[in-house]
Short mmCIF file of N, CA and C in Angstrom, two decimals:
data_model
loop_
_atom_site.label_atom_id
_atom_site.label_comp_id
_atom_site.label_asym_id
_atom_site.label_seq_id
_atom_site.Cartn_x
_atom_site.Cartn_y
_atom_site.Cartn_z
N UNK F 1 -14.39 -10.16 -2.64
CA UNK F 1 -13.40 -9.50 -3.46
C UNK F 1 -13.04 -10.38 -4.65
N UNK F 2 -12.87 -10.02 -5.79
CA UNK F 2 -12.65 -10.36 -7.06
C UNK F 2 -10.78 -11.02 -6.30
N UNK F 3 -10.64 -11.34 -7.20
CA UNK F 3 -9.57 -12.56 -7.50
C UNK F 3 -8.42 -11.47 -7.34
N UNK F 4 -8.17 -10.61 -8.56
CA UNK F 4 -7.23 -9.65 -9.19
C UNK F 4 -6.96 -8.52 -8.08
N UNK F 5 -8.08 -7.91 -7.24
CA UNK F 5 -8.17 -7.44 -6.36
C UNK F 5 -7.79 -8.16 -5.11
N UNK F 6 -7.61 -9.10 -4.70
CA UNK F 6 -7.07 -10.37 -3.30
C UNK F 6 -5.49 -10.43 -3.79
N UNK F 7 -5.38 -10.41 -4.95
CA UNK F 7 -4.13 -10.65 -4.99
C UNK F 7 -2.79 -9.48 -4.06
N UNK F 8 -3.28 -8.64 -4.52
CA UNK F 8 -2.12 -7.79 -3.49
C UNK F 8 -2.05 -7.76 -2.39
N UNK F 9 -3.09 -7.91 -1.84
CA UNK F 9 -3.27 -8.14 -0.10
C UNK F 9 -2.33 -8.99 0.12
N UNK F 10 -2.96 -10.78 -0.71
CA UNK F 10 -1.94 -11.81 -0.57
C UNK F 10 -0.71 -11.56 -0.58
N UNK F 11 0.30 -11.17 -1.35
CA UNK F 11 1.22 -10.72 -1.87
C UNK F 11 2.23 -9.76 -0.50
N UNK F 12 0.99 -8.54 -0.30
CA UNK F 12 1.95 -7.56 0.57
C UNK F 12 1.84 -7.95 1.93
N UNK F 13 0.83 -9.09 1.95
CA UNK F 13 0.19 -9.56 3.25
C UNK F 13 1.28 -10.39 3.56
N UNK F 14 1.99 -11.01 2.93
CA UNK F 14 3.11 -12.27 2.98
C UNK F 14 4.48 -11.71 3.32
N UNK F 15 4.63 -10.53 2.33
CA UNK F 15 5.70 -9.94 2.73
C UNK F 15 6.24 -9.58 4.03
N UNK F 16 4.83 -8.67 4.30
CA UNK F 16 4.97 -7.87 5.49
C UNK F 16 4.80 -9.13 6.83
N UNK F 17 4.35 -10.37 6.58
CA UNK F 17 4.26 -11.51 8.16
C UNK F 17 5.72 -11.74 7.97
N UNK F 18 6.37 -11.52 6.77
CA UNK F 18 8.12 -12.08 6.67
C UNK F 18 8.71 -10.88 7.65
N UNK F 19 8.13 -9.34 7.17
CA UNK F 19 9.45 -8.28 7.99
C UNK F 19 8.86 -8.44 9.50
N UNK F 20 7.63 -8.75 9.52
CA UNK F 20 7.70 -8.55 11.07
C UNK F 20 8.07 -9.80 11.86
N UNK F 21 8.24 -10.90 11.09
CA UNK F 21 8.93 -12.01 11.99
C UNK F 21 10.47 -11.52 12.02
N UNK F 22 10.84 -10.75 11.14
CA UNK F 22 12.30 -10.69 11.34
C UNK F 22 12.65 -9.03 12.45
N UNK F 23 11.51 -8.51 12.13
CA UNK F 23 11.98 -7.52 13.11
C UNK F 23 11.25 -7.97 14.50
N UNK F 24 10.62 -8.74 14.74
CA UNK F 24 9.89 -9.13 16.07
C UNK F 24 11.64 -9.68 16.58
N UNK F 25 12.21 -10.31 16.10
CA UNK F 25 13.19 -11.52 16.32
C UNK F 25 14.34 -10.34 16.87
N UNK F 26 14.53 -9.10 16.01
CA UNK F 26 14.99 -8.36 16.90
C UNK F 26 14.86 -7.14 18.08
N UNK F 27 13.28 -7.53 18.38
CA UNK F 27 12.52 -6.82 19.43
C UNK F 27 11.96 -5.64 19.02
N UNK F 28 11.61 -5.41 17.75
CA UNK F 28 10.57 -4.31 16.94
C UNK F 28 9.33 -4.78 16.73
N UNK F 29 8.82 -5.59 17.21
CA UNK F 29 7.44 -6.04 16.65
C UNK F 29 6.42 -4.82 16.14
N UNK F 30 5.93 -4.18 17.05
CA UNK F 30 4.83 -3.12 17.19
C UNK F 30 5.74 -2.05 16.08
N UNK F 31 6.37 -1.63 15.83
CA UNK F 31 7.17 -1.20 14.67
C UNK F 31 7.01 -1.30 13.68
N UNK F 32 6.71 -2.79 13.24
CA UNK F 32 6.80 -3.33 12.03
C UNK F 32 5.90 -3.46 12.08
N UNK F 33 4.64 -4.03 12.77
CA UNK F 33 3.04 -4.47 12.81
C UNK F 33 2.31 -3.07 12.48
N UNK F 34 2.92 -1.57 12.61
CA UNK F 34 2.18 -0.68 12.36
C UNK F 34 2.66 -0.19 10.60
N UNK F 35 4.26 -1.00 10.64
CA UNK F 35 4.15 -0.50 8.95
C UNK F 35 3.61 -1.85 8.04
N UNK F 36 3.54 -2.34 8.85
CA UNK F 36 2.22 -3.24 7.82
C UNK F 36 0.93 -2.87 7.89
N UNK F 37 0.71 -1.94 8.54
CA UNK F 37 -0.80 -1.39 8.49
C UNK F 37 -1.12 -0.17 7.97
N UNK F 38 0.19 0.26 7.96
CA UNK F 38 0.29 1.38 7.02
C UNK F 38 0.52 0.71 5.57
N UNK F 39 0.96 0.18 5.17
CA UNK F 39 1.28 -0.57 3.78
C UNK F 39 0.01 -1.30 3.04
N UNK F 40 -1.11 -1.79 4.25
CA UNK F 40 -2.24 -2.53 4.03
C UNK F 40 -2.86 -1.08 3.75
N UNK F 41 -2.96 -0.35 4.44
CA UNK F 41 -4.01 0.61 4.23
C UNK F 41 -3.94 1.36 2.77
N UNK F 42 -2.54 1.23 2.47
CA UNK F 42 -2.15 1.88 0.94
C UNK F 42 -2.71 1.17 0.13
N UNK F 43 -2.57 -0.39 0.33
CA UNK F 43 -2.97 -0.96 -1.08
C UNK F 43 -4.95 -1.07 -1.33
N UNK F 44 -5.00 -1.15 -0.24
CA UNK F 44 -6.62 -0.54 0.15
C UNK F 44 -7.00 0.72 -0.74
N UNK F 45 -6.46 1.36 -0.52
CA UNK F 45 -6.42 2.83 -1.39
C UNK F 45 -6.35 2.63 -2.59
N UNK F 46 -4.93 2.05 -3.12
CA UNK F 46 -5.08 1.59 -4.15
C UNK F 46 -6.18 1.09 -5.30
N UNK F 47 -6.44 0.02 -4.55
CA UNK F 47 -7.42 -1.12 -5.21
C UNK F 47 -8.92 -0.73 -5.68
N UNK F 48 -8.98 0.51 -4.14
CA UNK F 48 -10.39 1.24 -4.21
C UNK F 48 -10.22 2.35 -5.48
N UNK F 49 -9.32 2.88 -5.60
CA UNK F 49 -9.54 3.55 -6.61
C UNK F 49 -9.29 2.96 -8.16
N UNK F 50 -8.21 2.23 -8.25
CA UNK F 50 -8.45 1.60 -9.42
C UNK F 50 -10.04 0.68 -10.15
N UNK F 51 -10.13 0.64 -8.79
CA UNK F 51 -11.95 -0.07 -8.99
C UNK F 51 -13.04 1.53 -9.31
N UNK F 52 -12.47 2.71 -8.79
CA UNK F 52 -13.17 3.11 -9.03
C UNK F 52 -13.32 4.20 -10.17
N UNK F 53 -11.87 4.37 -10.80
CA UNK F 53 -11.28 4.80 -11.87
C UNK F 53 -11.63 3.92 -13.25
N UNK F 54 -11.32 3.02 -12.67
CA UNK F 54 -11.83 2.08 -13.89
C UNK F 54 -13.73 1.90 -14.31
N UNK F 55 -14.19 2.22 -13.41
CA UNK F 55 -15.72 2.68 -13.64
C UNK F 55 -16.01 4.43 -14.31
N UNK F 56 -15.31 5.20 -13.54
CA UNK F 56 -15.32 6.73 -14.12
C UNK F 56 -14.80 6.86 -15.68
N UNK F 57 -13.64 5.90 -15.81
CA UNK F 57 -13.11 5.67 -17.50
C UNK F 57 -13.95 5.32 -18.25
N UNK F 58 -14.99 4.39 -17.97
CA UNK F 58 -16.20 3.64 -18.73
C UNK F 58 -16.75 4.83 -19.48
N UNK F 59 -17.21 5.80 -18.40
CA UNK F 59 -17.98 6.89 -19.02
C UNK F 59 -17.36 8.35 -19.72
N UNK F 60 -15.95 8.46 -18.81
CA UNK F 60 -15.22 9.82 -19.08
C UNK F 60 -14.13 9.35 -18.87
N UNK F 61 -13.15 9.15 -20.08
CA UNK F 61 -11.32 8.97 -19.96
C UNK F 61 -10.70 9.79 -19.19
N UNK F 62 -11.20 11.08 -19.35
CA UNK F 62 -10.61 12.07 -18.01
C UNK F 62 -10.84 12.09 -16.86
N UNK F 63 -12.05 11.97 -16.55
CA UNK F 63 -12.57 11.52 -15.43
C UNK F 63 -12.09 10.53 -14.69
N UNK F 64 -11.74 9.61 -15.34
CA UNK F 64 -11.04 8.30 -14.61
C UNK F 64 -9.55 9.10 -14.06
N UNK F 65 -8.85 9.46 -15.24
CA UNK F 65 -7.21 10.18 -14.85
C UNK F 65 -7.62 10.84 -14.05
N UNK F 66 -8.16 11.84 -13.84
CA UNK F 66 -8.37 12.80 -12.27
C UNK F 66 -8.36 11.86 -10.96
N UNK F 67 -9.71 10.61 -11.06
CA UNK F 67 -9.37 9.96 -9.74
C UNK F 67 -8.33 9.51 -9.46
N UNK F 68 -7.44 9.34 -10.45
CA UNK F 68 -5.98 8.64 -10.14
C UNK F 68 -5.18 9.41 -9.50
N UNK F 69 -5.08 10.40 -10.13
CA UNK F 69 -4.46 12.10 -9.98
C UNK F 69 -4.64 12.29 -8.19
N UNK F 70 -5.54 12.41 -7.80
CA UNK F 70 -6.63 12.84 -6.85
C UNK F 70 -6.28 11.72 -5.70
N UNK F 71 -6.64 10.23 -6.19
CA UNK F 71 -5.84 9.39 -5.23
C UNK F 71 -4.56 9.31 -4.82
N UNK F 72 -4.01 9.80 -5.79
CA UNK F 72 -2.44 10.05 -5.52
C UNK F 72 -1.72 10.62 -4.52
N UNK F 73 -2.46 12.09 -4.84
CA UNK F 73 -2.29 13.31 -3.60
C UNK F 73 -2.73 12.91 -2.16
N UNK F 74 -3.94 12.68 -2.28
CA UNK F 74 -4.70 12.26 -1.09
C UNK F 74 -3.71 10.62 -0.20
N UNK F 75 -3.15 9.52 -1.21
CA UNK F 75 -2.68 8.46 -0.48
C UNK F 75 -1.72 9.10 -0.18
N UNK F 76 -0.66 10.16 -0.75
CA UNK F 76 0.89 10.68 0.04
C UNK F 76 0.37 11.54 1.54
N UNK F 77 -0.65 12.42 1.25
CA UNK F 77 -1.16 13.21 2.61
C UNK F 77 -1.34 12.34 3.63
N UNK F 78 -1.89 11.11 3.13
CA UNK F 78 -2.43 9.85 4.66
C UNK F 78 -1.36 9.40 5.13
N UNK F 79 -0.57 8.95 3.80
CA UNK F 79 0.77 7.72 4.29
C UNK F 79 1.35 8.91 5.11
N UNK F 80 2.12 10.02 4.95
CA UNK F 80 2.78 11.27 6.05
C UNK F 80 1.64 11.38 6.89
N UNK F 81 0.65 11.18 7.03
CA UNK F 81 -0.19 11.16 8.59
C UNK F 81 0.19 10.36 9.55
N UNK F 82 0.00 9.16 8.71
CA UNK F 82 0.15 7.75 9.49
C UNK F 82 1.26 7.32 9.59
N UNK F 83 2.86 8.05 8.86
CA UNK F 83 3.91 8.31 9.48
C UNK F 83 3.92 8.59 10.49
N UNK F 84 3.50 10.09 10.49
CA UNK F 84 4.15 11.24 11.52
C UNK F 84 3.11 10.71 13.17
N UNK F 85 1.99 10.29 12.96
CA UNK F 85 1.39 9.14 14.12
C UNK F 85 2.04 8.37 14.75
N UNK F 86 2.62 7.73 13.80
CA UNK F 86 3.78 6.41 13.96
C UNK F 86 4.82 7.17 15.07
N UNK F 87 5.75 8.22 14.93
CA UNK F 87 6.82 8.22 15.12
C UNK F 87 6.55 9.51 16.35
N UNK F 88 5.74 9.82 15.91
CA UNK F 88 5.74 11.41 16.88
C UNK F 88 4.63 11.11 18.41
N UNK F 89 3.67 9.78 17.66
CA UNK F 89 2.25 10.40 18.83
C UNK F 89 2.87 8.52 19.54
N UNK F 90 3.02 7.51 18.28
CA UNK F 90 3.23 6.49 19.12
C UNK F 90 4.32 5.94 19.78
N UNK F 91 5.28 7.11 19.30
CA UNK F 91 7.17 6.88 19.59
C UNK F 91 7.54 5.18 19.48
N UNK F 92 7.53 5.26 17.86
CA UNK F 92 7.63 3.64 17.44
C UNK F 92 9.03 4.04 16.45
N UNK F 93 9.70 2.85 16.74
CA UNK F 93 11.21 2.91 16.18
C UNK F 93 10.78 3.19 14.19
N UNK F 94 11.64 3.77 14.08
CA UNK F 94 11.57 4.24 12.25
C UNK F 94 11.77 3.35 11.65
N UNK F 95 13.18 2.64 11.37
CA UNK F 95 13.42 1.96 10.79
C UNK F 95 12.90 0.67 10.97
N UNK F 96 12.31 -0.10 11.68
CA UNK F 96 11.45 -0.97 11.49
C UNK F 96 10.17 -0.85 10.35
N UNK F 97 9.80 -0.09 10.98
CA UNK F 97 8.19 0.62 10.49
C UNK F 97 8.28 1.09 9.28
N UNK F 98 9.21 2.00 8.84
CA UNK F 98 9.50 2.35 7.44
C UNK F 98 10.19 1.31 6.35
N UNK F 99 11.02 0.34 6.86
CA UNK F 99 11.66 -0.89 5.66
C UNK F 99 10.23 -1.82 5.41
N UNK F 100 9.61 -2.16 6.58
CA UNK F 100 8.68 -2.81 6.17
C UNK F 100 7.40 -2.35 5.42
N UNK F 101 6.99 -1.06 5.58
CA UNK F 101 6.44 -0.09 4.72
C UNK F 101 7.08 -0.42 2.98
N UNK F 102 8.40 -0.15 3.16
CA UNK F 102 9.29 0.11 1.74
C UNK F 102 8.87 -1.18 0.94
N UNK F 103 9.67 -2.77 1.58
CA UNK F 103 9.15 -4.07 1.19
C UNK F 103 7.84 -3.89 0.89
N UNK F 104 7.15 -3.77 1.44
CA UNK F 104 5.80 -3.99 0.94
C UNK F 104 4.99 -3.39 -0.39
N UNK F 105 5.75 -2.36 -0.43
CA UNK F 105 5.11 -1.55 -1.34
C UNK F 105 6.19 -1.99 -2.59
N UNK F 106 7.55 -2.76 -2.35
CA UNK F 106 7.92 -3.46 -3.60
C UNK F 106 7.52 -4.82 -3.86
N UNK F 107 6.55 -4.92 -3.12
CA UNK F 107 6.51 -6.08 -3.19
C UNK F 107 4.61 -6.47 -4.17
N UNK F 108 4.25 -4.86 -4.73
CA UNK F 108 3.23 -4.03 -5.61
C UNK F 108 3.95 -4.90 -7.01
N UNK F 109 5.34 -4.57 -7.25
CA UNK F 109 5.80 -4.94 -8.51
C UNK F 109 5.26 -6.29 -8.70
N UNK F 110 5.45 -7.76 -8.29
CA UNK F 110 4.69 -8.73 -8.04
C UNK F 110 3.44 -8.68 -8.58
N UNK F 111 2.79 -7.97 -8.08
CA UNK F 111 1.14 -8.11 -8.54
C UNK F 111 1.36 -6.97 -10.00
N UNK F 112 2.43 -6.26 -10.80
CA UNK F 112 2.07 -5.88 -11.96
C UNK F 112 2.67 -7.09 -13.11
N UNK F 113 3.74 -8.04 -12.54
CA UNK F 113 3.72 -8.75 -13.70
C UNK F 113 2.39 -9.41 -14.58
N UNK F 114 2.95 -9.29 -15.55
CA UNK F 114 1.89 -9.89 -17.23
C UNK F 114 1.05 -9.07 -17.10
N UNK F 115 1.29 -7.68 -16.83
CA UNK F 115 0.41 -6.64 -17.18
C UNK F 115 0.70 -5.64 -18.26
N UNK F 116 -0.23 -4.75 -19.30
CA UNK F 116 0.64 -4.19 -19.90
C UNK F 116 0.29 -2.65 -19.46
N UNK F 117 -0.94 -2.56 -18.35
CA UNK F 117 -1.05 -0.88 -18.24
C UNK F 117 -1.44 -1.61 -16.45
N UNK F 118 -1.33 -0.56 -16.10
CA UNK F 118 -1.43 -0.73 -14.02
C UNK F 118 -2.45 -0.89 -13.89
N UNK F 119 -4.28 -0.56 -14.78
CA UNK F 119 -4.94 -1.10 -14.25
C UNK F 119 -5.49 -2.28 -14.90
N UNK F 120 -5.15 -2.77 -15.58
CA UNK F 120 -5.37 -4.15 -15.90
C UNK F 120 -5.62 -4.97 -14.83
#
């Protein structure tokens, strides 16, 4: 993996070992260990499409905006999958699983400083 691409992992990867030491500490572990895997799997999504948007732009400016478009829809349909998994099929506490979800995904802002467009 390219440098620019490792970075968010690093980043949401750090975050999320912080919420689940603090929710392990109050007996949520598996809670929080699944919204870090939900949060990993987003930026996965992410990364894949900006890698792959940014190749479709090379050739077609629109083309690229559709995969974005397209990833968009498709990452909200998964993340409410891998919610409603979470809470309905694995009966895992919410609020663990969802703050550490939330952190993580602010923790995206991080990896846009000294940028001037998102896929830079």
């Amino acid at each position: 993996m390219q440098t620019n691409i490792l970075r968010p992992f690093v980043i949401q990867g750090f975050i999320g070992v912080i919420a689940l030491s603090v929710f392990a500490y109050y007996g949520h572990p598996l809670s929080s260990l699944y919204g870090v895997i939900i949060g990993l799997a987003n930026v996965a999504m992410l990364a894949f499409t900006f890698e792959r948007a940014n190749k479709k732009a090379a050739l077609d400016p629109k083309g690229g905006i559709l995969v974005l478009y397209m990833s968009a829809v498709i990452r909200f349909v998964l993340l409410a999958v891998l919610f409603v998994i979470g809470l309905a099929l694995l009966k895992l506490e919410p609020m663990p699983m969802v703050v550490t979800f939330v952190l993580m995904t602010i923790g995206q802002m991080f990896n846009l400083q000294g940028k001037r467009r998102l896929t830079d």
